[in-house]
């Protein structure tokens, strides 16, 4: 039985790069990734760009400049930097000076493009001065672990400048002008949102075609699991050629070792809502992370629509290479479990499952404000870059964390492991269409990964699956908080019938996950459950499209068709009432976050598969 830590009585925010310098791009790309001739976008033709909405809410004031929204967010980032200093104790004055100077360098140079502050940017200069003054005071207070909540409140207010405050206290970004009155209308609205966020062009010698996660809130970059969701949604809407182009664009940046980056910055001329500059990552074209390996499911949907084995021959070997990277680089204990080194790698970044690993104070866990928990994620990436230059082998092979700001995160997320293990099986099924030996290799890897989950991440005493992590002594621990991730083992082929019944018991229990509009990302019975997006901390209660999609995938795999149909009905009812949004209140169906988020369009796939459209 796993040794557990005590549960407390938890764009998605994401980072994107700063403006890129000419001349560095081709040199850096050629050094760091394998440009396969057959992966060149030009060899596959080009797509006619569809109309798209202006970036964010306001037009750019200069061709490559800032919008007023960008400037307001920079101010909030400065306050976020203050929050980081409030939360962390530097190991030495020198290290603290490096931290402050790097944050200032990134905020000034990474966002101004030419390093100049003109016109209304004097406001930002004033904020910088305030930042320096306050930071001097913080250096004294931080040693005594004082955390003024007023700063967190200010950060939240600045971040909320361009959101709509809802009657229940939640926040939304968008106009709300939608028609989702019936399943057919939902499909039409999803197509309109995806069409509006489709980006095409040429960069780094490639043709690209992908969907920005949303016209609101998120930057025009390609994220791995958002792209995987868009590929499935496009295929369900009958545009499998767009899904194929999206997958090809993503895999053009597959590295020589097999890793597929979490984020690719195809639009270096566009300022994002959060541009961390070179301080977060080692490259400017893509970041050093990966993300939940959902792509086999995306390719499966494309193949089901096209029956084109040429696509399998093109993509399956690349995805097998990606999965072998996971097995080689992230199986730290050589037992089949894979580890993520940053919360962004799961996509479910602020889930309560990570509270223990992120050292979130117990008093804050039920309702952690964004500025209490999110700066930990930024600090973690900064530490990896400054201390280790993103050498992942060095980062993961350490026996203990370094002193100073947070630089330790080794988590065996049950959702990531379930998607990884079942993904091997999906690859096996696809490979079997043209290469029997490769299919057998994939099935063997599936067995290894599933066995590791069943033997190491199931808590028999509690009767449910858990997420594991390495503590600061590098000892294996488990945090048994009940979140949506514990339902993902339904994807496994080798899960036992009693374990399936246990998962279903939690899923269909009104006091756990069977809310009026399931599936909440945190069980109702947990103190961390918050159905309203009123703290800016994501994944701590509201319903998300991709997690619903995977739960339904698992229900179909386990032949639980009755529950599958009921969940489909409730999902449709939620979207009919609330529209297409980033996330939803599981009690009221009120939509929160970014309007028209691509992964929320995944509902169309299941409506089509179950004959609702």
PDB file of C-alpha atoms in Angstrom, residues 333-498:
ATOM      1  CA  UNK A 333      12.787   4.392 -10.902  1.00  0.00           C
ATOM      2  CA  UNK A 334      12.924   2.009 -13.879  1.00  0.00           C
ATOM      3  CA  UNK A 335       9.531   0.631 -12.908  1.00  0.00           C
ATOM      4  CA  UNK A 336       7.412   1.896 -15.807  1.00  0.00           C
ATOM      5  CA  UNK A 337       6.030   5.060 -14.169  1.00  0.00           C
ATOM      6  CA  UNK A 338       6.854   8.360 -15.845  1.00  0.00           C
ATOM      7  CA  UNK A 339       7.584  11.609 -14.019  1.00  0.00           C
ATOM      8  CA  UNK A 340       6.800  15.225 -14.844  1.00  0.00           C
ATOM      9  CA  UNK A 341       9.266  17.880 -13.677  1.00  0.00           C
ATOM     10  CA  UNK A 342       6.877  20.839 -13.793  1.00  0.00           C
ATOM     11  CA  UNK A 343       3.102  21.213 -13.282  1.00  0.00           C
ATOM     12  CA  UNK A 344       2.748  22.689 -16.775  1.00  0.00           C
ATOM     13  CA  UNK A 345       3.694  19.291 -18.209  1.00  0.00           C
ATOM     14  CA  UNK A 346       0.377  17.773 -17.183  1.00  0.00           C
ATOM     15  CA  UNK A 347      -1.686  20.741 -18.328  1.00  0.00           C
ATOM     16  CA  UNK A 348      -3.629  20.352 -15.061  1.00  0.00           C
ATOM     17  CA  UNK A 349      -1.146  22.662 -13.428  1.00  0.00           C
ATOM     18  CA  UNK A 350      -2.846  23.997 -10.288  1.00  0.00           C
ATOM     19  CA  UNK A 351      -4.605  20.780  -9.298  1.00  0.00           C
ATOM     20  CA  UNK A 352      -4.717  20.127  -5.539  1.00  0.00           C
ATOM     21  CA  UNK A 353      -2.823  16.906  -6.319  1.00  0.00           C
ATOM     22  CA  UNK A 354       0.337  19.035  -6.513  1.00  0.00           C
ATOM     23  CA  UNK A 355      -0.175  21.099  -3.357  1.00  0.00           C
ATOM     24  CA  UNK A 356       2.128  18.913  -1.304  1.00  0.00           C
ATOM     25  CA  UNK A 357       4.837  18.811  -3.990  1.00  0.00           C
ATOM     26  CA  UNK A 358       4.616  22.593  -4.500  1.00  0.00           C
ATOM     27  CA  UNK A 359       4.785  23.154  -0.743  1.00  0.00           C
ATOM     28  CA  UNK A 360       1.558  25.156  -0.679  1.00  0.00           C
ATOM     29  CA  UNK A 361       0.917  26.068   2.977  1.00  0.00           C
ATOM     30  CA  UNK A 362      -1.874  23.923   4.412  1.00  0.00           C
ATOM     31  CA  UNK A 363      -3.794  26.978   5.547  1.00  0.00           C
ATOM     32  CA  UNK A 364      -4.027  28.161   1.914  1.00  0.00           C
ATOM     33  CA  UNK A 365      -4.928  24.847   0.249  1.00  0.00           C
ATOM     34  CA  UNK A 366      -8.740  25.040   0.434  1.00  0.00           C
ATOM     35  CA  UNK A 367      -8.834  28.388  -1.399  1.00  0.00           C
ATOM     36  CA  UNK A 368      -5.358  29.365  -2.639  1.00  0.00           C
ATOM     37  CA  UNK A 369      -5.377  32.655  -4.472  1.00  0.00           C
ATOM     38  CA  UNK A 370      -3.528  32.747  -7.809  1.00  0.00           C
ATOM     39  CA  UNK A 371      -0.682  34.832  -6.407  1.00  0.00           C
ATOM     40  CA  UNK A 372      -0.099  32.323  -3.608  1.00  0.00           C
ATOM     41  CA  UNK A 373       0.412  29.274  -5.801  1.00  0.00           C
ATOM     42  CA  UNK A 374       1.130  30.315  -9.401  1.00  0.00           C
ATOM     43  CA  UNK A 375       4.420  32.154  -8.689  1.00  0.00           C
ATOM     44  CA  UNK A 376       5.776  28.788  -7.546  1.00  0.00           C
ATOM     45  CA  UNK A 377       5.437  27.542 -11.111  1.00  0.00           C
ATOM     46  CA  UNK A 378       7.298  30.535 -12.512  1.00  0.00           C
ATOM     47  CA  UNK A 379      10.015  30.257  -9.892  1.00  0.00           C
ATOM     48  CA  UNK A 380      10.442  26.553 -10.637  1.00  0.00           C
ATOM     49  CA  UNK A 381      11.068  27.249 -14.337  1.00  0.00           C
ATOM     50  CA  UNK A 382      13.414  30.129 -13.511  1.00  0.00           C
ATOM     51  CA  UNK A 383      15.393  27.885 -11.172  1.00  0.00           C
ATOM     52  CA  UNK A 384      15.713  25.154 -13.789  1.00  0.00           C
ATOM     53  CA  UNK A 385      17.056  27.665 -16.273  1.00  0.00           C
ATOM     54  CA  UNK A 386      19.415  29.639 -14.038  1.00  0.00           C
ATOM     55  CA  UNK A 387      20.811  26.735 -12.055  1.00  0.00           C
ATOM     56  CA  UNK A 388      20.803  23.901 -14.574  1.00  0.00           C
ATOM     57  CA  UNK A 389      20.399  25.512 -18.015  1.00  0.00           C
ATOM     58  CA  UNK A 390      17.450  23.153 -18.489  1.00  0.00           C
ATOM     59  CA  UNK A 391      19.648  20.053 -18.457  1.00  0.00           C
ATOM     60  CA  UNK A 392      16.805  17.672 -17.684  1.00  0.00           C
ATOM     61  CA  UNK A 393      19.068  14.762 -16.852  1.00  0.00           C
ATOM     62  CA  UNK A 394      20.791  16.846 -14.182  1.00  0.00           C
ATOM     63  CA  UNK A 395      17.469  18.155 -12.887  1.00  0.00           C
ATOM     64  CA  UNK A 396      15.913  14.707 -12.538  1.00  0.00           C
ATOM     65  CA  UNK A 397      18.935  12.793 -11.268  1.00  0.00           C
ATOM     66  CA  UNK A 398      19.419  15.028  -8.231  1.00  0.00           C
ATOM     67  CA  UNK A 399      18.975  13.351  -4.857  1.00  0.00           C
ATOM     68  CA  UNK A 400      17.808  16.529  -3.134  1.00  0.00           C
ATOM     69  CA  UNK A 401      16.832  20.075  -4.024  1.00  0.00           C
ATOM     70  CA  UNK A 402      19.252  22.972  -4.008  1.00  0.00           C
ATOM     71  CA  UNK A 403      18.882  25.701  -1.416  1.00  0.00           C
ATOM     72  CA  UNK A 404      16.889  28.825  -2.132  1.00  0.00           C
ATOM     73  CA  UNK A 405      13.819  29.301  -4.360  1.00  0.00           C
ATOM     74  CA  UNK A 406      11.744  26.281  -5.385  1.00  0.00           C
ATOM     75  CA  UNK A 407      13.711  24.003  -7.706  1.00  0.00           C
ATOM     76  CA  UNK A 408      12.270  20.539  -6.967  1.00  0.00           C
ATOM     77  CA  UNK A 409       9.247  18.869  -8.557  1.00  0.00           C
ATOM     78  CA  UNK A 410       9.148  15.143  -9.337  1.00  0.00           C
ATOM     79  CA  UNK A 411       5.573  13.933  -9.719  1.00  0.00           C
ATOM     80  CA  UNK A 412       4.082  10.697 -11.062  1.00  0.00           C
ATOM     81  CA  UNK A 413       0.724  12.132 -12.057  1.00  0.00           C
ATOM     82  CA  UNK A 414      -1.916   9.408 -12.317  1.00  0.00           C
ATOM     83  CA  UNK A 415      -3.622  11.124 -15.272  1.00  0.00           C
ATOM     84  CA  UNK A 416      -0.397  11.608 -17.230  1.00  0.00           C
ATOM     85  CA  UNK A 417       0.627   8.011 -16.565  1.00  0.00           C
ATOM     86  CA  UNK A 418      -2.786   6.693 -17.604  1.00  0.00           C
ATOM     87  CA  UNK A 419      -2.772   8.655 -20.861  1.00  0.00           C
ATOM     88  CA  UNK A 420       0.816   7.552 -21.493  1.00  0.00           C
ATOM     89  CA  UNK A 421       0.116   3.862 -20.816  1.00  0.00           C
ATOM     90  CA  UNK A 422      -3.114   3.756 -22.816  1.00  0.00           C
ATOM     91  CA  UNK A 423      -1.446   5.812 -25.545  1.00  0.00           C
ATOM     92  CA  UNK A 424       0.973   2.951 -26.120  1.00  0.00           C
ATOM     93  CA  UNK A 425      -2.057   0.759 -26.764  1.00  0.00           C
ATOM     94  CA  UNK A 426      -3.549   3.243 -29.216  1.00  0.00           C
ATOM     95  CA  UNK A 427      -0.231   3.385 -31.061  1.00  0.00           C
ATOM     96  CA  UNK A 428      -0.208  -0.409 -31.143  1.00  0.00           C
ATOM     97  CA  UNK A 429      -3.651  -0.461 -32.738  1.00  0.00           C
ATOM     98  CA  UNK A 430      -2.586   2.088 -35.354  1.00  0.00           C
ATOM     99  CA  UNK A 431       0.723   0.374 -36.072  1.00  0.00           C
ATOM    100  CA  UNK A 432      -1.073  -2.945 -36.530  1.00  0.00           C
ATOM    101  CA  UNK A 433      -2.611  -1.487 -39.690  1.00  0.00           C
ATOM    102  CA  UNK A 434       0.763  -1.663 -41.455  1.00  0.00           C
ATOM    103  CA  UNK A 435       3.555  -3.028 -39.191  1.00  0.00           C
ATOM    104  CA  UNK A 436       2.885  -6.034 -36.973  1.00  0.00           C
ATOM    105  CA  UNK A 437       6.284  -5.991 -35.236  1.00  0.00           C
ATOM    106  CA  UNK A 438       5.973  -2.326 -34.297  1.00  0.00           C
ATOM    107  CA  UNK A 439       2.482  -2.993 -32.971  1.00  0.00           C
ATOM    108  CA  UNK A 440       3.769  -5.784 -30.723  1.00  0.00           C
ATOM    109  CA  UNK A 441       6.487  -3.474 -29.425  1.00  0.00           C
ATOM    110  CA  UNK A 442       3.868  -0.877 -28.523  1.00  0.00           C
ATOM    111  CA  UNK A 443       1.637  -3.421 -26.785  1.00  0.00           C
ATOM    112  CA  UNK A 444       4.589  -4.630 -24.704  1.00  0.00           C
ATOM    113  CA  UNK A 445       5.296  -1.070 -23.592  1.00  0.00           C
ATOM    114  CA  UNK A 446       1.610  -0.642 -22.763  1.00  0.00           C
ATOM    115  CA  UNK A 447       1.706  -3.696 -20.502  1.00  0.00           C
ATOM    116  CA  UNK A 448       4.817  -2.426 -18.710  1.00  0.00           C
ATOM    117  CA  UNK A 449       3.314   1.023 -18.099  1.00  0.00           C
ATOM    118  CA  UNK A 450      -0.095  -0.273 -16.997  1.00  0.00           C
ATOM    119  CA  UNK A 451       1.459  -2.786 -14.610  1.00  0.00           C
ATOM    120  CA  UNK A 452       3.481   0.012 -13.021  1.00  0.00           C
ATOM    121  CA  UNK A 453       0.327   2.071 -12.418  1.00  0.00           C
ATOM    122  CA  UNK A 454      -1.613  -0.822 -10.912  1.00  0.00           C
ATOM    123  CA  UNK A 455       1.266  -1.838  -8.646  1.00  0.00           C
ATOM    124  CA  UNK A 456       2.393   1.602  -7.522  1.00  0.00           C
ATOM    125  CA  UNK A 457      -0.410   4.175  -7.785  1.00  0.00           C
ATOM    126  CA  UNK A 458      -3.384   2.318  -6.331  1.00  0.00           C
ATOM    127  CA  UNK A 459      -4.139   2.903  -2.648  1.00  0.00           C
ATOM    128  CA  UNK A 460      -5.928  -0.247  -1.492  1.00  0.00           C
ATOM    129  CA  UNK A 461      -6.823   1.209   1.900  1.00  0.00           C
ATOM    130  CA  UNK A 462      -8.604   4.212   0.382  1.00  0.00           C
ATOM    131  CA  UNK A 463      -9.877   2.313  -2.614  1.00  0.00           C
ATOM    132  CA  UNK A 464      -8.756   4.723  -5.332  1.00  0.00           C
ATOM    133  CA  UNK A 465      -5.789   5.697  -7.460  1.00  0.00           C
ATOM    134  CA  UNK A 466      -3.428   8.437  -6.303  1.00  0.00           C
ATOM    135  CA  UNK A 467      -0.689  10.696  -7.649  1.00  0.00           C
ATOM    136  CA  UNK A 468       2.837  10.102  -6.392  1.00  0.00           C
ATOM    137  CA  UNK A 469       5.732  12.470  -5.848  1.00  0.00           C
ATOM    138  CA  UNK A 470       9.281  12.593  -4.495  1.00  0.00           C
ATOM    139  CA  UNK A 471       9.683  14.628  -1.321  1.00  0.00           C
ATOM    140  CA  UNK A 472      12.671  16.817  -0.535  1.00  0.00           C
ATOM    141  CA  UNK A 473      14.559  13.717   0.646  1.00  0.00           C
ATOM    142  CA  UNK A 474      13.804  12.048  -2.704  1.00  0.00           C
ATOM    143  CA  UNK A 475      11.554   9.550  -0.963  1.00  0.00           C
ATOM    144  CA  UNK A 476       8.383   8.316  -2.633  1.00  0.00           C
ATOM    145  CA  UNK A 477       5.188   9.821  -1.236  1.00  0.00           C
ATOM    146  CA  UNK A 478       1.529   9.903  -2.261  1.00  0.00           C
ATOM    147  CA  UNK A 479      -1.027  12.643  -1.836  1.00  0.00           C
ATOM    148  CA  UNK A 480      -4.514  11.102  -1.716  1.00  0.00           C
ATOM    149  CA  UNK A 481      -6.663  14.158  -2.468  1.00  0.00           C
ATOM    150  CA  UNK A 482      -9.548  13.111  -4.730  1.00  0.00           C
ATOM    151  CA  UNK A 483      -9.380  14.923  -8.056  1.00  0.00           C
ATOM    152  CA  UNK A 484     -10.509  14.092 -11.572  1.00  0.00           C
ATOM    153  CA  UNK A 485      -7.110  12.527 -12.286  1.00  0.00           C
ATOM    154  CA  UNK A 486      -8.064   9.506 -10.152  1.00  0.00           C
ATOM    155  CA  UNK A 487     -10.720   8.621 -12.776  1.00  0.00           C
ATOM    156  CA  UNK A 488      -8.229   8.364 -15.651  1.00  0.00           C
ATOM    157  CA  UNK A 489      -7.229   4.709 -14.992  1.00  0.00           C
ATOM    158  CA  UNK A 490     -10.514   3.823 -16.694  1.00  0.00           C
ATOM    159  CA  UNK A 491      -8.366   4.170 -19.823  1.00  0.00           C
ATOM    160  CA  UNK A 492      -6.295   1.128 -18.857  1.00  0.00           C
ATOM    161  CA  UNK A 493      -6.831  -2.213 -20.547  1.00  0.00           C
ATOM    162  CA  UNK A 494      -5.612  -4.267 -17.581  1.00  0.00           C
ATOM    163  CA  UNK A 495      -7.500  -2.537 -14.762  1.00  0.00           C
ATOM    164  CA  UNK A 496      -9.477  -5.025 -12.670  1.00  0.00           C
ATOM    165  CA  UNK A 497     -13.271  -5.092 -12.532  1.00  0.00           C
ATOM    166  CA  UNK A 498     -13.279  -4.297  -8.776  1.00  0.00           C
TER     167      UNK A 498
END
